[in-house]
Amino acid sequence: MYAKGWYVCAMSDELGNEPIGRMILEQPVVIWRDGAGKPVVLEDRCVHRRLPLSKGRLVDGRLQCGYHGLEYVGSGQCVRIPGQDNVPPRAQAKSYPVAEGQGWIFAWIGDPADAAATPVPNVAEKVGAPGWRTIRGRLPIKCNHLLVLDNLLDLSHLAYVHGTITGNVAVAENARVETKVNGNRVRVTRVMEDVEAAMMYAEFGGFDRLNRWQLTEYIPPCYYFINNGSEQVSAGPVAPERVDGQAEWGFQVYHGITPENRNTTHQFWQISYPESACPANRLAEFDDLLIKVLYEDLYVYEAQQESIELIGPEGRDGEVNPVIAINADAGLNQARQILQRLSRAV
Amino acid sequence: MYAKGWYVCAMSDELGNEPIGRMILEQPVVIWRDGAGKPVVLEDRCVHRRLPLSKGRLVDGRLQCGYHGLEYVGSGQCVRIPGQDNVPPRAQAKSYPVAEGQGWIFAWIGDPADAAATPVPNVAEKVGAPGWRTIRGRLPIKCNHLLVLDNLLDLSHLAYVHGTITGNVAVAENARVETKVNGNRVRVTRVMEDVEAAMMYAEFGGFDRLNRWQLTEYIPPCYYFINNGSEQVSAGPVAPERVDGQAEWGFQVYHGITPENRNTTHQFWQISYPESACPANRLAEFDDLLIKVLYEDLYVYEAQQESIELIGPEGRDGEVNPVIAINADAGLNQARQILQRLSRAV
Amino acid sequence: MYAKGWYVCAMSDELGNEPIGRMILEQPVVIWRDGAGKPVVLEDRCVHRRLPLSKGRLVDGRLQCGYHGLEYVGSGQCVRIPGQDNVPPRAQAKSYPVAEGQGWIFAWIGDPADAAATPVPNVAEKVGAPGWRTIRGRLPIKCNHLLVLDNLLDLSHLAYVHGTITGNVAVAENARVETKVNGNRVRVTRVMEDVEAAMMYAEFGGFDRLNRWQLTEYIPPCYYFINNGSEQVSAGPVAPERVDGQAEWGFQVYHGITPENRNTTHQFWQISYPESACPANRLAEFDDLLIKVLYEDLYVYEAQQESIELIGPEGRDGEVNPVIAINADAGLNQARQILQRLSRAV
């Protein structure tokens, strides 16, 4: 039902002295750091009477159940049962392969034997880069994760959903759009030349009219790399190889979109931008605008989801079931096909 | 499952510069006015990616989707897709026949071909009449619409549910009740002679004892016309032909009861009364009392609904399943049979 | 599905001038006192149009429906229908056998013919006893009632769930535990000798180290008698026959655990203690601590319930499904088997 792979389950800086309980891909997990600081992901239930282990506490690098005090080490093995000497070997909580990097903690969903041979995708390339600033968070969304895929692979919606912040009509009306599939990755570029600057481009980039570009790369099963760049119209036509950069003004967005359940999703988001993109005294305002964009999308996602949960006149529910396709759907249709193929292969 | 017919979907004065999204008879609709001011009712989903159209905005008499900007005209046809020249002809949202009048907007549920031949029932006869005042609203109720039918066709409940406002024990104990079926309409009259005046009749009608009458007419599929009148006892026995009028003091109530889902209902209510029924300086108090009556019924409806959703000892749920019938059920039983017959005929 | 028997449905002091509506064992009941003060338990629906009778009012020792005024006497017979002379004999609400005592009102669930031959269990033995004080309440819990059984028959959890009030690590680590089955009753005793005093034992009992004991007796189908006692270590080994008493300091707890639905439960609790257990000026603090213990358990119950409602990797849901048993499970496993046998016998 879901493609196997590395999924973001937490942000690195979330994990402190308390275990975190969370549902990912319909599986309850508890996330914590062992005595050596290594992140651990276990099934979130005590092998004894099913209290979630996330209700327990960390004691000397072990996770102690909050009901009868059973203690677990990072492998998931229970090593202590208060009031008795022996611990049955099968007192073992399911354990998930774990990785950490790029600001995120990843859990492997699928056969654990496959984890070691599968690299964690490199998505959030500017996190920690000199001269760059990053903000991040987790946004719980009441929608199926495919609605987020649809959104991120068709950025024409900036015109209507984010029309007062990062978009304007030109984004939908005047873009040169290209979709390329490379293996399991989908790359959509949108170039707009000599168009009016949307609000943030005017306010922080100082543009009146501009050349502007967007790049979305879908990296299965659940990652989206987005680059935004812009420059003066006088710089001339935008060469294809330039859409990976920011030129005069831009920013990058990285999303780890982890299904929680069929109809709810964790959006682990990071936004990185060069320090030069915003004056030091306007950072709070700048960040607020970009975060507001996330909530504008959330409003759309949740309204769509409510709509698809109703049975339509065609008698099918639970999916988008579009009556028509539009030109801008090219990228999202490619990505949906790839993900569908990978999900069947599990 | 539901009888075909004209159903109230909105109040005329609700429709301003924003589209309204609403569920009627288990179908999501968006209600708006086109450039000529004509009301429009469409299926509330964009043909593209299912965002409810009610989340969009009105632009030059068209309804623009809030996600990718598709634009619809009153026929439901999509006439514009930003970023491309052609619009596929099948980009058409389902459209409902519409009528407007009596303070209400009506949508036709059923085969659209039948709408033109079916007149909109005339229910709210005093709306807009000289010398009359009307208040109106929409009350969402968590109950099946048949519970409202039961209530409105047996007004003996005024004694127990509205005993401090419009009812007293005499309404249940001392009424001469007649039920008449005329085609698909049911007419229940209740005449009480020489009884104590209920609160509003005493306070605003100036009565101590009085002759009083109530008339409920059920007009399928979902309309209820109610007339209330009263006069001094000295006027003598109440002749049958007088129950249509108010005589010395009275008011009329009109209900459009539109199912939302199986277990939720829109009560579109209007109350009209002669200006003489209430002194100009007590209008707010007067209206508040009548509206309180609606909420007293809502309390009963929702408690009944919770009760019928439990499985009773008889193993059947979801319906009233009375163990006994009482005399006062005569009218509601007739109306339920008619509506059942009409619902099967769809 | 449930064992037949007497179940607590209310506290005696809850019943005033208003009927109480409540669900017990998946059956909606209305509880009230008739004109002679005798408690009555009826099915909570009017035989006419299913308004819960608990929405009505008490009039001259009868229960009057709040919708059309039907009146019921304590036998469940409807004796009056306003507006008509005859009352059909089958206008009879289902009636439950009732008993009252020990601070509680009990309803008989099962064949009514069996009630008279079945004595109400004597559980709350110190309620009303001279020199003893009792507090009581009803706690609604979102869990299956068996999770409460598990908890009360394995008091080792005091170490981890109530570690700042009535427990400490010694309760789990240093107890001599015995489980005895006597007919359908299960008795678990826990004796801890020469251990550190938990908070309340130190604060109110004045102990540093102490001998301490706990006794839980399970009385089917749903009662739990708990005795707590303690004394100075110098008193020597705790003889088995002493665990029924409090010795220097202790208290008793009585629980009537009445299922509401499959996944929700009423905990009718009473706590009795000798007046000497707490100085008169600290009663509020003392009671608050004991009530906080109930809420600490509730937190565990509801987290467990959420966990068992998820489908585990083993594909079975809705039950605890432990991977391992621990020594401390002996008593609860016995009690679960007895209750399962009694439930099948219905």
XYZ file of C-alpha atoms in Angstrom, chain C:
346
model
C -21.221 -10.827 26.253
C -21.492 -9.519 29.809
C -21.972 -11.624 32.904
C -25.397 -11.340 34.522
C -25.473 -9.749 37.935
C -26.003 -6.657 40.031
C -24.186 -3.632 38.636
C -23.824 -0.220 40.227
C -25.817 2.298 38.157
C -25.687 5.328 40.454
C -24.636 6.628 43.831
C -27.448 6.927 46.354
C -26.723 10.583 46.949
C -26.836 11.439 43.239
C -30.597 10.930 42.984
C -32.479 14.140 43.687
C -35.440 15.811 41.999
C -34.298 15.053 38.481
C -34.152 11.748 36.644
C -30.661 10.620 35.619
C -29.986 9.180 32.159
C -27.064 6.811 31.800
C -25.854 3.950 29.628
C -24.899 0.744 31.413
C -23.858 -2.484 29.674
C -24.878 -0.904 26.367
C -28.410 -0.268 27.614
C -29.770 3.247 28.113
C -31.481 3.567 31.486
C -33.223 6.322 33.411
C -32.799 6.263 37.189
C -35.164 8.071 39.575
C -36.986 7.769 42.908
C -40.721 7.160 43.029
C -43.127 8.853 45.460
C -42.041 6.509 48.269
C -38.354 7.268 47.715
C -37.674 3.856 46.179
C -35.136 3.904 43.351
C -36.434 2.942 39.913
C -34.464 1.927 36.819
C -36.288 1.902 33.456
C -35.275 1.733 29.840
C -34.535 5.343 28.907
C -36.986 5.814 26.051
C -40.598 6.771 25.873
C -42.736 4.019 24.321
C -44.254 6.628 22.042
C -41.622 8.571 20.099
C -38.394 7.579 21.801
C -37.449 10.777 23.575
C -35.234 9.641 26.481
C -37.374 9.684 29.610
C -34.401 11.219 31.402
C -35.238 14.440 29.518
C -38.603 14.531 31.314
C -39.526 15.534 34.855
C -40.793 14.031 38.099
C -44.433 14.939 38.768
C -46.154 13.573 41.874
C -43.925 10.513 42.067
C -44.346 9.718 38.374
C -41.930 10.263 35.520
C -43.490 12.498 32.841
C -42.089 12.418 29.305
C -40.821 15.818 28.160
C -42.348 15.590 24.694
C -46.068 14.674 24.846
C -46.485 14.246 28.593
C -46.939 10.475 28.949
C -46.625 9.510 32.634
C -44.932 6.394 34.019
C -44.994 4.790 37.455
C -42.151 2.849 39.056
C -43.135 -0.468 37.463
C -42.505 1.083 34.044
C -46.225 1.120 33.234
C -47.463 4.220 31.422
C -50.599 5.269 33.283
C -51.556 8.472 31.519
C -51.606 9.861 27.951
C -52.729 13.508 27.796
C -55.687 14.145 25.516
C -57.067 10.620 25.581
C -58.820 8.400 28.109
C -57.422 4.970 27.407
C -53.833 3.808 27.883
C -52.864 0.637 26.010
C -51.528 -1.964 28.478
C -48.498 -2.574 26.326
C -47.422 1.028 26.977
C -44.807 -0.338 29.341
C -41.161 0.689 29.558
C -38.753 -2.124 30.358
C -38.029 -2.156 34.080
C -34.922 -3.418 35.878
C -34.773 -5.030 39.345
C -33.176 -2.551 41.749
C -31.358 -2.658 45.072
C -29.817 0.045 47.237
C -27.113 -0.047 49.897
C -23.420 0.585 50.681
C -23.793 4.083 49.165
C -24.826 2.675 45.793
C -27.878 1.887 43.668
C -27.672 -1.441 41.842
C -29.526 -2.583 38.726
C -29.911 -6.231 37.818
C -28.674 -7.134 34.357
C -29.940 -10.510 33.212
C -33.196 -12.426 33.443
C -35.259 -10.486 36.029
C -36.491 -13.775 37.469
C -32.976 -14.513 38.707
C -32.532 -11.279 40.624
C -34.355 -12.152 43.829
C -32.278 -15.273 44.384
C -28.991 -13.444 43.925
C -27.754 -11.394 46.862
C -26.075 -8.060 46.226
C -22.357 -8.572 46.998
C -21.135 -6.971 50.182
C -18.181 -4.884 49.037
C -18.007 -1.502 50.733
C -17.831 -2.807 54.265
C -16.730 0.347 56.060
C -19.245 2.726 54.459
C -21.181 4.188 57.374
C -19.060 2.411 59.996
C -18.460 4.437 63.182
C -15.084 6.186 63.196
C -14.665 5.859 59.425
C -14.914 8.490 56.707
C -15.901 7.768 53.099
C -15.503 9.727 49.864
C -17.014 8.563 46.582
C -17.619 9.469 42.977
C -18.173 8.252 39.446
C -15.330 8.477 36.958
C -16.130 7.921 33.282
C -13.229 6.140 31.577
C -12.668 5.678 27.856
C -11.558 2.056 28.077
C -12.879 -1.462 28.136
C -13.674 -2.558 31.684
C -11.117 -5.401 31.531
C -8.281 -2.886 31.586
C -9.496 -1.794 35.008
C -9.579 -5.418 36.154
C -5.955 -5.829 35.026
C -4.919 -2.794 36.986
C -6.643 -3.582 40.266
C -5.378 -7.163 40.437
C -1.751 -6.202 39.924
C -0.886 -3.435 42.351
C 2.809 -3.539 41.467
C 1.941 -0.650 39.155
C 1.897 1.665 42.168
C 5.675 1.875 41.758
C 5.439 3.477 38.303
C 1.963 4.990 38.026
C 1.566 6.310 41.577
C 5.242 6.660 42.494
C 4.828 10.113 44.047
C 1.720 9.333 46.138
C 1.089 5.778 47.338
C 3.859 3.824 45.610
C 7.603 3.527 45.303
C 9.993 1.062 43.709
C 9.750 -1.307 46.698
C 6.122 -2.094 45.822
C 7.236 -3.682 42.563
C 10.597 -5.028 43.667
C 10.206 -6.286 47.221
C 6.731 -7.792 47.534
C 5.787 -11.293 48.573
C 2.786 -11.976 46.366
C 0.144 -14.667 46.800
C -2.851 -15.396 44.621
C -5.745 -17.536 45.844
C -8.924 -18.509 44.061
C -11.953 -19.281 46.193
C -14.955 -20.216 44.071
C -15.459 -17.250 41.744
C -13.440 -14.893 43.888
C -9.764 -14.074 43.445
C -7.661 -12.780 46.299
C -4.215 -11.288 45.733
C -2.089 -10.324 48.726
C 1.150 -8.397 48.589
C 3.349 -8.059 51.654
C 6.418 -5.820 51.767
C 8.573 -5.966 54.890
C 11.169 -3.467 56.018
C 10.876 -1.230 52.992
C 11.039 2.523 52.542
C 7.722 4.295 53.119
C 5.960 5.754 50.083
C 4.901 9.384 50.267
C 1.481 9.125 51.942
C 2.723 6.490 54.371
C 5.541 8.817 55.393
C 3.482 11.994 55.441
C 0.303 10.730 57.128
C 1.445 7.468 58.726
C 4.664 8.946 60.107
C 6.821 6.056 58.855
C 10.422 6.063 57.704
C 10.752 2.362 56.924
C 7.761 0.058 57.442
C 6.000 -3.229 56.924
C 3.199 -2.740 54.417
C 0.490 -4.888 52.794
C -2.148 -4.750 50.121
C -5.091 -7.045 49.554
C -7.278 -7.040 46.432
C -10.339 -9.240 46.275
C -12.174 -9.582 42.994
C -15.889 -10.275 43.434
C -17.667 -11.058 40.150
C -18.901 -9.640 37.997
C -17.419 -6.190 38.671
C -16.388 -5.488 42.240
C -12.970 -4.906 43.763
C -12.311 -4.723 47.477
C -8.894 -3.334 48.368
C -7.370 -3.145 51.829
C -4.151 -1.330 52.684
C -2.361 -1.631 56.020
C 1.035 -0.926 57.580
C 3.007 -0.984 60.812
C 6.493 -0.451 62.275
C 9.161 -2.874 61.153
C 9.731 -3.694 64.823
C 6.351 -5.487 64.909
C 8.014 -8.371 63.130
C 6.979 -10.516 60.148
C 3.438 -9.903 58.834
C 1.220 -12.878 59.622
C -1.088 -13.823 56.723
C -4.282 -13.336 58.745
C -3.386 -9.674 59.361
C -3.683 -8.449 55.762
C -7.420 -7.877 56.202
C -6.747 -5.102 58.717
C -5.043 -1.725 58.659
C -2.877 -2.097 61.815
C -1.234 1.304 62.405
C -2.216 3.087 59.206
C -4.257 2.241 56.128
C -7.421 2.647 54.107
C -9.854 0.681 51.982
C -10.952 1.195 48.385
C -14.146 -0.206 46.810
C -14.776 -0.183 43.095
C -17.956 -0.968 41.187
C -16.748 -1.158 37.598
C -19.780 -0.971 35.343
C -19.270 -1.257 31.575
C -20.964 1.561 29.702
C -20.132 0.326 26.210
C -17.514 -1.974 24.817
C -14.880 0.728 25.107
C -16.133 2.967 27.896
C -16.622 2.265 31.565
C -18.119 3.829 34.677
C -15.807 3.606 37.657
C -17.965 3.951 40.779
C -15.356 4.362 43.477
C -15.441 4.740 47.240
C -12.524 5.201 49.600
C -12.995 4.666 53.350
C -10.424 5.414 56.020
C -10.328 5.589 59.821
C -10.636 9.122 61.131
C -7.255 8.584 62.754
C -5.580 8.203 59.339
C -5.617 11.940 58.701
C -5.665 15.025 60.939
C -8.967 16.890 60.645
C -7.258 19.980 59.211
C -5.667 18.088 56.323
C -8.688 16.215 54.994
C -8.958 18.135 51.726
C -5.297 17.525 50.924
C -5.606 13.860 51.892
C -8.681 13.293 49.725
C -7.135 15.142 46.782
C -4.106 12.843 46.853
C -6.255 9.723 46.770
C -8.412 11.099 43.969
C -5.282 12.012 42.020
C -4.360 8.311 42.141
C -7.614 7.529 40.311
C -6.748 9.992 37.577
C -3.241 8.570 37.244
C -4.828 5.209 36.474
C -7.316 6.809 34.097
C -4.411 8.234 32.094
C -2.989 4.722 31.722
C -6.358 3.138 30.869
C -7.124 5.589 28.102
C -3.639 5.360 26.578
C -3.888 1.547 26.611
C -7.315 1.671 25.032
C -6.132 3.932 22.215
C -3.296 1.481 21.662
C -5.464 -1.628 21.542
C -7.873 0.019 19.122
C -5.045 0.182 16.595
C -4.483 -2.948 14.600
C -1.216 -4.443 15.759
C 1.279 -6.213 13.513
C -0.366 -9.495 14.542
C -3.551 -8.371 12.831
C -5.758 -8.695 15.884
C -7.150 -5.613 17.511
C -9.447 -4.702 20.346
C -7.629 -6.733 22.984
C -4.433 -6.456 24.999
C -2.778 -9.409 23.213
C 0.350 -9.462 25.363
C 3.491 -10.889 23.798
C 4.637 -12.102 27.220
C 3.120 -12.740 30.635
C 4.935 -11.604 33.777
C 4.739 -13.136 37.235
C 2.539 -10.332 38.498
C -0.185 -11.293 35.978
C -1.233 -14.361 37.989
C -4.215 -12.748 39.725
C -5.581 -10.878 36.769
C -5.376 -13.925 34.547
C -7.435 -15.901 37.077
C -10.038 -13.151 37.307
C -10.266 -12.767 33.528
C -10.899 -16.522 33.176
C -13.660 -16.456 35.776
C -15.354 -13.469 34.183
C -15.062 -15.016 30.744
C -16.721 -18.189 31.996
C -19.532 -16.243 33.663
C -20.049 -14.133 30.547
C -20.412 -17.227 28.382
C -22.903 -18.694 30.835
C -25.419 -15.880 30.265
